[in-house]
Amino acid sequence: MKRLFVGFASLALIVALSAFTPAKTPKKENSQPGSSFSMPDSVKAIVDHSCFMCHNSNARGDAKDKLNFDELSSMKGPQLVANLANMAKMIKNDWMPPRKFLKDHPEMALTAQQKQVLLEWIKAENNKIFSEN
Amino acid sequence: MKKRNRKLWRYLFGTLIVLFVVIQFIPVHKPKVIKDNPNDFLLNTKMPAHVASMFQESCYDCHSNQTKYPWYARIAPSSWLLASDVTEGRAHVNFSNWTKMSKAQQIAALSDIASEVKSGDMPFWAYPIMHPKARMSKADRKELVDWAQKYQNEIFYSK
């Protein structure tokens, strides 16, 4: 009986633990066949630090409906251009990360230098997309 | 007791009136109206006329330089609300500057028109209450969304 209980308890523990470990999202290659979308490590580091927390497929809330970094790399053409241009708008206007959010996470604010890295990347990506079509 | 209550109400009402008068003197920065906009979206695109007039009625108060301020835009506190709405609206997209926008910005604006109008997020829910002409039927919305999506592709593939 005792052994049975221990067995069940450890099973329950394993189930509980696995529920709390974040679901692994398959790592996407930086460039995929058919689209030359690429995100250099310098950009990815900023995105991971300041944006990805809300803008990913598993995030709670509706930020991912506006922009989802898990889906960005599979986007093409006008849709990708629109997403990138809107990203630039948000960064330029200091609308993202939201001020309210930064109250609790001040370390996630974008520095002037980080903003520049993102904006230059966006510009280069958009130019590339236009030149390829 | 009753007398005291009445006195209290009178004080409260008096204070409100004084407050109302005082707030009228707080300066409000209302975005300026510019009538002549050669770079305008509707002037420089071939949106079907009836969609265009609907678009102008529904969007241009906040998303262009041609804001038609209502009478209550002169009175605080509604003036504050309008000033902030128009400021924010123009910052998001100002259709008076269309030809000065980059191709990417134009495509983003058209994609936003399609998604915001389709979802019903725009026009902002409170706006059509005060502006009956901005009430769009389902068919109106669909026509605008279809046009925006088509035109977005046109710009993307144009050289």
CSV table of N, CA, C and O in Angstrom, one decimal, chain B residues 8-122:
chain,number,residue,atom,x,y,z
B,8,LEU,N,-24.4,70.3,2.7
B,8,LEU,CA,-23.3,69.6,2.2
B,8,LEU,C,-23.5,69.5,0.6
B,8,LEU,O,-22.5,69.7,-0.1
B,9,TRP,N,-24.7,69.2,0.2
B,9,TRP,CA,-24.9,69.1,-1.2
B,9,TRP,C,-24.7,70.4,-1.9
B,9,TRP,O,-24.1,70.4,-3.0
B,10,ARG,N,-25.1,71.5,-1.3
B,10,ARG,CA,-24.9,72.8,-1.9
B,10,ARG,C,-23.4,73.1,-2.0
B,10,ARG,O,-22.9,73.5,-3.1
B,11,TYR,N,-22.6,72.7,-1.0
B,11,TYR,CA,-21.1,72.9,-1.1
B,11,TYR,C,-20.5,72.1,-2.2
B,11,TYR,O,-19.7,72.6,-3.0
B,12,LEU,N,-21.0,70.8,-2.3
B,12,LEU,CA,-20.5,69.9,-3.3
B,12,LEU,C,-20.7,70.5,-4.7
B,12,LEU,O,-19.9,70.5,-5.6
B,13,PHE,N,-22.0,70.9,-4.9
B,13,PHE,CA,-22.4,71.4,-6.2
B,13,PHE,C,-21.6,72.7,-6.6
B,13,PHE,O,-21.1,72.8,-7.7
B,14,GLY,N,-21.5,73.5,-5.6
B,14,GLY,CA,-20.7,74.8,-5.8
B,14,GLY,C,-19.3,74.5,-6.1
B,14,GLY,O,-18.8,75.1,-7.1
B,15,THR,N,-18.7,73.6,-5.4
B,15,THR,CA,-17.3,73.2,-5.7
B,15,THR,C,-17.2,72.7,-7.1
B,15,THR,O,-16.2,73.1,-7.9
B,16,LEU,N,-18.1,71.9,-7.6
B,16,LEU,CA,-18.1,71.3,-8.9
B,16,LEU,C,-18.1,72.4,-10.0
B,16,LEU,O,-17.4,72.4,-10.9
B,17,ILE,N,-19.0,73.4,-9.7
B,17,ILE,CA,-19.2,74.5,-10.7
B,17,ILE,C,-17.9,75.3,-10.7
B,17,ILE,O,-17.4,75.6,-11.8
B,18,VAL,N,-17.3,75.6,-9.6
B,18,VAL,CA,-16.1,76.4,-9.5
B,18,VAL,C,-15.0,75.6,-10.3
B,18,VAL,O,-14.3,76.2,-11.1
B,19,LEU,N,-14.9,74.3,-10.0
B,19,LEU,CA,-13.9,73.5,-10.6
B,19,LEU,C,-14.1,73.5,-12.1
B,19,LEU,O,-13.1,73.6,-12.9
B,20,PHE,N,-15.3,73.4,-12.6
B,20,PHE,CA,-15.6,73.4,-14.0
B,20,PHE,C,-15.1,74.7,-14.7
B,20,PHE,O,-14.6,74.7,-15.7
B,21,VAL,N,-15.4,75.8,-14.0
B,21,VAL,CA,-15.0,77.1,-14.5
B,21,VAL,C,-13.4,77.2,-14.6
B,21,VAL,O,-12.8,77.6,-15.6
B,22,VAL,N,-12.8,76.7,-13.5
B,22,VAL,CA,-11.4,76.8,-13.4
B,22,VAL,C,-10.7,76.0,-14.5
B,22,VAL,O,-9.7,76.5,-15.1
B,23,ILE,N,-11.2,74.8,-14.7
B,23,ILE,CA,-10.5,73.9,-15.7
B,23,ILE,C,-10.6,74.5,-17.1
B,23,ILE,O,-9.8,74.1,-18.0
B,24,GLN,N,-11.5,75.4,-17.3
B,24,GLN,CA,-11.6,76.0,-18.7
B,24,GLN,C,-10.3,76.8,-19.0
B,24,GLN,O,-10.1,77.1,-20.2
B,25,PHE,N,-9.6,77.2,-18.0
B,25,PHE,CA,-8.4,78.1,-18.2
B,25,PHE,C,-7.1,77.3,-18.4
B,25,PHE,O,-6.1,77.8,-18.6
B,26,ILE,N,-7.2,76.0,-18.2
B,26,ILE,CA,-6.0,75.1,-18.4
B,26,ILE,C,-5.8,75.0,-19.9
B,26,ILE,O,-6.7,74.6,-20.7
B,27,PRO,N,-4.6,75.4,-20.4
B,27,PRO,CA,-4.4,75.3,-21.8
B,27,PRO,C,-4.4,73.9,-22.4
B,27,PRO,O,-3.9,73.0,-21.7
B,28,VAL,N,-5.1,73.7,-23.5
B,28,VAL,CA,-5.2,72.4,-24.1
B,28,VAL,C,-4.4,72.5,-25.5
B,28,VAL,O,-4.6,73.5,-26.2
B,29,HIS,N,-3.6,71.5,-25.7
B,29,HIS,CA,-3.0,71.5,-27.0
B,29,HIS,C,-3.8,70.7,-28.0
B,29,HIS,O,-3.6,69.4,-28.1
B,30,LYS,N,-4.6,71.3,-28.8
B,30,LYS,CA,-5.4,70.6,-29.8
B,30,LYS,C,-4.6,70.6,-31.1
B,30,LYS,O,-4.2,71.7,-31.6
B,31,PRO,N,-4.4,69.5,-31.8
B,31,PRO,CA,-3.7,69.5,-33.0
B,31,PRO,C,-4.4,70.4,-34.0
B,31,PRO,O,-5.6,70.5,-34.1
B,32,LYS,N,-3.6,71.1,-34.8
B,32,LYS,CA,-4.1,72.1,-35.8
B,32,LYS,C,-4.8,71.4,-36.9
B,32,LYS,O,-4.5,70.4,-37.4
B,33,VAL,N,-5.8,72.2,-37.5
B,33,VAL,CA,-6.5,71.7,-38.7
B,33,VAL,C,-5.8,72.4,-39.9
B,33,VAL,O,-5.6,73.6,-39.9
B,34,ILE,N,-5.5,71.5,-40.9
B,34,ILE,CA,-4.9,72.1,-42.1
B,34,ILE,C,-5.9,71.6,-43.2
B,34,ILE,O,-6.2,70.4,-43.4
B,35,LYS,N,-6.4,72.6,-44.0
B,35,LYS,CA,-7.4,72.3,-45.0
B,35,LYS,C,-6.8,71.7,-46.3
B,35,LYS,O,-7.3,70.8,-46.9
B,36,ASP,N,-5.6,72.3,-46.7
B,36,ASP,CA,-5.0,71.9,-47.9
B,36,ASP,C,-3.9,70.9,-47.8
B,36,ASP,O,-2.9,71.2,-47.2
B,37,ASN,N,-4.2,69.6,-48.2
B,37,ASN,CA,-3.2,68.6,-48.0
B,37,ASN,C,-2.9,67.8,-49.3
B,37,ASN,O,-3.5,66.8,-49.6
B,38,PRO,N,-2.0,68.4,-50.1
B,38,PRO,CA,-1.7,67.8,-51.4
B,38,PRO,C,-1.2,66.3,-51.3
B,38,PRO,O,-1.3,65.6,-52.3
B,39,ASN,N,-0.7,65.9,-50.2
B,39,ASN,CA,-0.1,64.6,-50.0
B,39,ASN,C,-1.2,63.6,-49.5
B,39,ASN,O,-0.8,62.5,-49.2
B,40,ASP,N,-2.4,64.0,-49.6
B,40,ASP,CA,-3.5,63.2,-48.9
B,40,ASP,C,-3.7,61.8,-49.6
B,40,ASP,O,-3.5,61.6,-50.8
B,41,PHE,N,-4.0,60.9,-48.8
B,41,PHE,CA,-4.3,59.5,-49.2
B,41,PHE,C,-5.4,59.4,-50.2
B,41,PHE,O,-5.3,58.9,-51.3
B,42,LEU,N,-6.6,60.0,-49.9
B,42,LEU,CA,-7.7,59.9,-50.8
B,42,LEU,C,-7.5,60.6,-52.1
B,42,LEU,O,-8.1,60.3,-53.1
B,43,LEU,N,-6.7,61.7,-52.0
B,43,LEU,CA,-6.4,62.5,-53.2
B,43,LEU,C,-5.5,61.7,-54.2
B,43,LEU,O,-5.6,61.8,-55.4
B,44,ASN,N,-4.7,60.8,-53.6
B,44,ASN,CA,-3.6,60.2,-54.4
B,44,ASN,C,-3.8,58.7,-54.6
B,44,ASN,O,-2.9,58.0,-55.1
B,45,THR,N,-5.0,58.2,-54.2
B,45,THR,CA,-5.3,56.8,-54.4
B,45,THR,C,-6.6,56.7,-55.1
B,45,THR,O,-7.4,57.6,-55.1
B,46,LYS,N,-6.9,55.6,-55.8
B,46,LYS,CA,-8.2,55.5,-56.5
B,46,LYS,C,-9.1,54.6,-55.7
B,46,LYS,O,-9.6,53.6,-56.2
B,47,MET,N,-9.5,55.0,-54.5
B,47,MET,CA,-10.5,54.3,-53.7
B,47,MET,C,-11.8,54.6,-54.3
B,47,MET,O,-12.1,55.8,-54.7
B,48,PRO,N,-12.7,53.6,-54.5
B,48,PRO,CA,-14.0,53.9,-55.1
B,48,PRO,C,-14.7,55.0,-54.3
B,48,PRO,O,-14.6,55.0,-53.0
B,49,ALA,N,-15.4,55.9,-55.0
B,49,ALA,CA,-15.9,57.1,-54.4
B,49,ALA,C,-16.8,56.9,-53.1
B,49,ALA,O,-16.6,57.6,-52.1
B,50,HIS,N,-17.7,55.9,-53.1
B,50,HIS,CA,-18.5,55.7,-52.0
B,50,HIS,C,-17.8,55.2,-50.8
B,50,HIS,O,-18.1,55.5,-49.6
B,51,VAL,N,-16.7,54.4,-51.0
B,51,VAL,CA,-15.9,53.9,-49.9
B,51,VAL,C,-15.1,55.0,-49.4
B,51,VAL,O,-14.9,55.2,-48.2
B,52,ALA,N,-14.6,55.9,-50.3
B,52,ALA,CA,-13.8,57.0,-49.9
B,52,ALA,C,-14.5,58.0,-49.0
B,52,ALA,O,-14.0,58.4,-48.0
B,53,SER,N,-15.8,58.2,-49.3
B,53,SER,CA,-16.5,59.2,-48.5
B,53,SER,C,-16.8,58.6,-47.1
B,53,SER,O,-16.8,59.3,-46.1
B,54,MET,N,-17.1,57.3,-47.1
B,54,MET,CA,-17.3,56.6,-45.8
B,54,MET,C,-16.0,56.6,-45.0
B,54,MET,O,-16.0,56.8,-43.8
B,55,PHE,N,-14.9,56.4,-45.7
B,55,PHE,CA,-13.6,56.4,-45.1
B,55,PHE,C,-13.3,57.7,-44.4
B,55,PHE,O,-12.8,57.8,-43.3
B,56,GLN,N,-13.6,58.8,-45.2
B,56,GLN,CA,-13.3,60.1,-44.7
B,56,GLN,C,-14.2,60.4,-43.4
B,56,GLN,O,-13.6,60.9,-42.4
B,57,GLU,N,-15.4,60.1,-43.5
B,57,GLU,CA,-16.3,60.3,-42.4
B,57,GLU,C,-15.9,59.5,-41.1
B,57,GLU,O,-16.0,60.0,-40.0
B,58,SER,N,-15.4,58.3,-41.3
B,58,SER,CA,-15.1,57.4,-40.2
B,58,SER,C,-13.7,57.5,-39.6
B,58,SER,O,-13.5,57.2,-38.5
B,59,CYS,N,-12.8,58.0,-40.4
B,59,CYS,CA,-11.4,58.0,-40.0
B,59,CYS,C,-10.7,59.3,-39.9
B,59,CYS,O,-9.8,59.5,-39.1
B,60,TYR,N,-11.1,60.3,-40.7
B,60,TYR,CA,-10.3,61.5,-40.9
B,60,TYR,C,-10.3,62.5,-39.7
B,60,TYR,O,-9.5,63.4,-39.6
B,61,ASP,N,-11.3,62.4,-38.8
B,61,ASP,CA,-11.2,63.3,-37.6
B,61,ASP,C,-10.0,63.1,-36.8
B,61,ASP,O,-9.4,64.0,-36.2
B,62,CYS,N,-9.5,61.8,-36.7
B,62,CYS,CA,-8.3,61.5,-35.9
B,62,CYS,C,-7.1,61.2,-36.7
B,62,CYS,O,-6.0,61.4,-36.2
B,63,HIS,N,-7.3,60.7,-37.9
B,63,HIS,CA,-6.2,60.2,-38.7
B,63,HIS,C,-5.9,61.1,-39.9
B,63,HIS,O,-5.4,60.6,-40.9
B,64,SER,N,-6.1,62.4,-39.8
B,64,SER,CA,-5.7,63.3,-40.8
B,64,SER,C,-5.6,64.7,-40.3
B,64,SER,O,-6.0,65.0,-39.1
B,65,ASN,N,-5.1,65.7,-41.1
B,65,ASN,CA,-5.0,67.1,-40.6
B,65,ASN,C,-6.4,67.7,-40.8
B,65,ASN,O,-6.5,68.9,-40.4
B,66,GLN,N,-7.4,67.0,-41.3
B,66,GLN,CA,-8.7,67.7,-41.6
B,66,GLN,C,-9.7,67.3,-40.5
B,66,GLN,O,-10.8,67.0,-40.8
B,67,THR,N,-9.3,67.4,-39.3
B,67,THR,CA,-10.2,67.2,-38.1
B,67,THR,C,-11.3,68.2,-38.1
B,67,THR,O,-11.1,69.4,-38.3
B,68,LYS,N,-12.6,67.6,-38.0
B,68,LYS,CA,-13.7,68.5,-37.8
B,68,LYS,C,-14.1,68.5,-36.3
B,68,LYS,O,-14.7,67.6,-35.8
B,69,TYR,N,-13.6,69.5,-35.6
B,69,TYR,CA,-13.8,69.6,-34.2
B,69,TYR,C,-15.3,69.9,-33.9
B,69,TYR,O,-15.8,70.9,-34.4
B,70,PRO,N,-15.9,69.1,-33.0
B,70,PRO,CA,-17.3,69.4,-32.6
B,70,PRO,C,-17.3,70.6,-31.6
B,70,PRO,O,-16.3,70.9,-31.1
B,71,TRP,N,-18.5,71.1,-31.3
B,71,TRP,CA,-18.6,72.2,-30.3
B,71,TRP,C,-18.0,71.8,-29.0
B,71,TRP,O,-17.4,72.7,-28.3
B,72,TYR,N,-18.1,70.6,-28.5
B,72,TYR,CA,-17.6,70.2,-27.2
B,72,TYR,C,-16.1,70.1,-27.2
B,72,TYR,O,-15.5,69.8,-26.1
B,73,ALA,N,-15.5,70.3,-28.3
B,73,ALA,CA,-14.0,70.4,-28.3
B,73,ALA,C,-13.5,71.7,-27.7
B,73,ALA,O,-12.3,71.8,-27.4
B,74,ARG,N,-14.4,72.6,-27.5
B,74,ARG,CA,-14.0,73.9,-26.8
B,74,ARG,C,-14.2,73.9,-25.3
B,74,ARG,O,-13.8,74.9,-24.7
B,75,ILE,N,-14.8,72.8,-24.8
B,75,ILE,CA,-15.1,72.8,-23.4
B,75,ILE,C,-14.3,71.7,-22.7
B,75,ILE,O,-14.3,70.6,-23.1
B,76,ALA,N,-13.7,72.1,-21.6
B,76,ALA,CA,-13.0,71.1,-20.8
B,76,ALA,C,-14.1,70.4,-19.9
B,76,ALA,O,-15.1,71.1,-19.6
B,77,PRO,N,-14.0,69.1,-19.6
B,77,PRO,CA,-12.9,68.2,-19.9
B,77,PRO,C,-13.0,67.5,-21.2
B,77,PRO,O,-12.0,66.8,-21.5
B,78,SER,N,-14.1,67.6,-22.0
B,78,SER,CA,-14.1,66.9,-23.2
B,78,SER,C,-13.0,67.3,-24.2
B,78,SER,O,-12.6,66.5,-25.0
B,79,SER,N,-12.6,68.6,-24.1
B,79,SER,CA,-11.6,69.0,-25.0
B,79,SER,C,-10.3,68.3,-24.8
B,79,SER,O,-9.5,68.0,-25.7
B,80,TRP,N,-10.0,67.9,-23.5
B,80,TRP,CA,-8.8,67.1,-23.2
B,80,TRP,C,-8.8,65.8,-23.9
B,80,TRP,O,-7.8,65.4,-24.5
B,81,LEU,N,-10.0,65.1,-23.8
B,81,LEU,CA,-10.1,63.8,-24.4
B,81,LEU,C,-9.9,63.9,-25.9
B,81,LEU,O,-9.2,63.1,-26.5
B,82,LEU,N,-10.6,64.9,-26.5
B,82,LEU,CA,-10.5,65.0,-28.0
B,82,LEU,C,-9.0,65.3,-28.4
B,82,LEU,O,-8.5,64.7,-29.4
B,83,ALA,N,-8.4,66.2,-27.7
B,83,ALA,CA,-7.0,66.6,-28.0
B,83,ALA,C,-6.1,65.4,-27.9
B,83,ALA,O,-5.3,65.1,-28.8
B,84,SER,N,-6.3,64.5,-26.9
B,84,SER,CA,-5.4,63.4,-26.8
B,84,SER,C,-5.7,62.3,-27.8
B,84,SER,O,-4.8,61.7,-28.4
B,85,ASP,N,-7.0,62.2,-28.1
B,85,ASP,CA,-7.4,61.2,-29.2
B,85,ASP,C,-6.8,61.6,-30.5
B,85,ASP,O,-6.3,60.7,-31.3
B,86,VAL,N,-7.0,62.8,-30.9
B,86,VAL,CA,-6.5,63.3,-32.2
B,86,VAL,C,-5.0,63.2,-32.3
B,86,VAL,O,-4.4,62.8,-33.3
B,87,THR,N,-4.3,63.6,-31.2
B,87,THR,CA,-2.8,63.6,-31.2
B,87,THR,C,-2.4,62.1,-31.4
B,87,THR,O,-1.5,61.9,-32.2
B,88,GLU,N,-3.0,61.2,-30.6
B,88,GLU,CA,-2.6,59.8,-30.7
B,88,GLU,C,-2.9,59.3,-32.1
B,88,GLU,O,-2.2,58.5,-32.7
B,89,GLY,N,-4.1,59.6,-32.6
B,89,GLY,CA,-4.6,59.1,-33.9
B,89,GLY,C,-3.6,59.5,-35.0
B,89,GLY,O,-3.2,58.7,-35.8
B,90,ARG,N,-3.2,60.8,-35.0
B,90,ARG,CA,-2.3,61.2,-36.0
B,90,ARG,C,-0.9,60.6,-35.9
B,90,ARG,O,-0.3,60.4,-36.9
B,91,ALA,N,-0.5,60.4,-34.7
B,91,ALA,CA,0.8,59.7,-34.5
B,91,ALA,C,0.8,58.3,-35.0
B,91,ALA,O,1.8,57.8,-35.6
B,92,HIS,N,-0.3,57.6,-34.9
B,92,HIS,CA,-0.4,56.2,-35.4
B,92,HIS,C,-0.4,56.2,-36.9
B,92,HIS,O,0.4,55.5,-37.5
B,93,VAL,N,-1.3,57.0,-37.5
B,93,VAL,CA,-1.2,57.2,-39.0
B,93,VAL,C,-2.0,58.5,-39.3
B,93,VAL,O,-3.1,58.7,-38.8
B,94,ASN,N,-1.3,59.3,-40.2
B,94,ASN,CA,-1.9,60.5,-40.6
B,94,ASN,C,-2.1,60.5,-42.1
B,94,ASN,O,-1.1,60.6,-42.9
B,95,PHE,N,-3.3,60.3,-42.6
B,95,PHE,CA,-3.5,60.0,-44.0
B,95,PHE,C,-3.3,61.3,-44.8
B,95,PHE,O,-3.2,61.2,-46.1
B,96,SER,N,-3.1,62.4,-44.2
B,96,SER,CA,-2.7,63.7,-44.9
B,96,SER,C,-1.3,63.6,-45.4
B,96,SER,O,-0.9,64.4,-46.3
B,97,ASN,N,-0.5,62.7,-44.9
B,97,ASN,CA,0.9,62.6,-45.3
B,97,ASN,C,1.2,61.5,-46.2
B,97,ASN,O,2.4,61.0,-46.3
B,98,TRP,N,0.2,60.9,-46.8
B,98,TRP,CA,0.3,59.6,-47.5
B,98,TRP,C,1.5,59.5,-48.4
B,98,TRP,O,2.3,58.6,-48.3
B,99,THR,N,1.7,60.5,-49.3
B,99,THR,CA,2.7,60.4,-50.3
B,99,THR,C,4.1,60.6,-49.7
B,99,THR,O,5.1,60.3,-50.4
B,100,LYS,N,4.1,61.1,-48.5
B,100,LYS,CA,5.4,61.3,-47.9
B,100,LYS,C,5.9,60.1,-47.1
B,100,LYS,O,7.0,60.0,-46.6
B,101,MET,N,5.0,59.1,-47.0
B,101,MET,CA,5.3,57.9,-46.3
B,101,MET,C,6.1,56.9,-47.2
B,101,MET,O,5.9,57.0,-48.4
B,102,SER,N,6.9,56.1,-46.6
B,102,SER,CA,7.6,55.1,-47.4
B,102,SER,C,6.7,54.0,-47.8
B,102,SER,O,5.6,53.8,-47.3
B,103,LYS,N,7.1,53.2,-48.8
B,103,LYS,CA,6.3,52.1,-49.3
B,103,LYS,C,5.9,51.2,-48.2
B,103,LYS,O,4.8,50.7,-48.0
B,104,ALA,N,6.9,50.9,-47.3
B,104,ALA,CA,6.7,50.0,-46.2
B,104,ALA,C,5.7,50.5,-45.2
B,104,ALA,O,4.8,49.8,-44.7
B,105,GLN,N,5.7,51.8,-45.0
B,105,GLN,CA,4.7,52.5,-44.1
B,105,GLN,C,3.3,52.4,-44.7
B,105,GLN,O,2.4,52.3,-44.0
B,106,GLN,N,3.3,52.6,-46.0
B,106,GLN,CA,2.0,52.6,-46.7
B,106,GLN,C,1.4,51.2,-46.6
B,106,GLN,O,0.2,51.0,-46.3
B,107,ILE,N,2.2,50.2,-46.8
B,107,ILE,CA,1.7,48.8,-46.8
B,107,ILE,C,1.3,48.5,-45.3
B,107,ILE,O,0.2,47.9,-45.1
B,108,ALA,N,2.0,49.0,-44.3
B,108,ALA,CA,1.7,48.7,-43.0
B,108,ALA,C,0.3,49.4,-42.6
B,108,ALA,O,-0.5,48.8,-42.0
B,109,ALA,N,0.1,50.6,-43.1
B,109,ALA,CA,-1.1,51.4,-42.9
B,109,ALA,C,-2.3,50.6,-43.5
B,109,ALA,O,-3.3,50.5,-42.9
B,110,LEU,N,-2.1,50.1,-44.7
B,110,LEU,CA,-3.2,49.4,-45.4
B,110,LEU,C,-3.5,48.1,-44.7
B,110,LEU,O,-4.7,47.7,-44.6
B,111,SER,N,-2.5,47.4,-44.3
B,111,SER,CA,-2.7,46.2,-43.5
B,111,SER,C,-3.4,46.5,-42.2
B,111,SER,O,-4.3,45.7,-41.8
B,112,ASP,N,-3.1,47.6,-41.6
B,112,ASP,CA,-3.8,48.0,-40.3
B,112,ASP,C,-5.2,48.3,-40.6
B,112,ASP,O,-6.1,48.0,-39.8
B,113,ILE,N,-5.5,49.0,-41.7
B,113,ILE,CA,-6.9,49.4,-42.1
B,113,ILE,C,-7.7,48.0,-42.2
B,113,ILE,O,-8.7,47.9,-41.6
B,114,ALA,N,-7.1,47.1,-42.9
B,114,ALA,CA,-7.8,45.8,-43.1
B,114,ALA,C,-8.0,45.1,-41.8
B,114,ALA,O,-9.2,44.7,-41.5
B,115,SER,N,-7.0,45.0,-40.9
B,115,SER,CA,-7.2,44.2,-39.7
B,115,SER,C,-8.1,45.0,-38.7
B,115,SER,O,-8.9,44.4,-38.0
B,116,GLU,N,-7.9,46.3,-38.6
B,116,GLU,CA,-8.6,47.0,-37.5
B,116,GLU,C,-10.1,47.1,-37.9
B,116,GLU,O,-11.0,47.1,-37.1
B,117,VAL,N,-10.4,47.3,-39.2
B,117,VAL,CA,-11.8,47.5,-39.6
B,117,VAL,C,-12.5,46.1,-39.6
B,117,VAL,O,-13.6,46.0,-39.3
B,118,LYS,N,-11.7,45.1,-40.0
B,118,LYS,CA,-12.3,43.8,-40.0
B,118,LYS,C,-12.7,43.4,-38.6
B,118,LYS,O,-13.8,42.9,-38.3
B,119,SER,N,-11.8,43.6,-37.6
B,119,SER,CA,-12.0,43.2,-36.2
B,119,SER,C,-13.0,44.1,-35.6
B,119,SER,O,-13.6,43.7,-34.5
B,120,GLY,N,-13.2,45.3,-36.1
B,120,GLY,CA,-14.2,46.2,-35.5
B,120,GLY,C,-13.5,47.1,-34.4
B,120,GLY,O,-14.2,47.8,-33.7
B,121,ASP,N,-12.2,47.0,-34.3
B,121,ASP,CA,-11.5,47.8,-33.3
B,121,ASP,C,-11.5,49.3,-33.7
B,121,ASP,O,-11.4,50.1,-32.9
B,122,MET,N,-11.5,49.5,-35.0
B,122,MET,CA,-11.6,50.9,-35.5
B,122,MET,C,-12.8,51.0,-36.4
B,122,MET,O,-13.1,50.0,-37.2
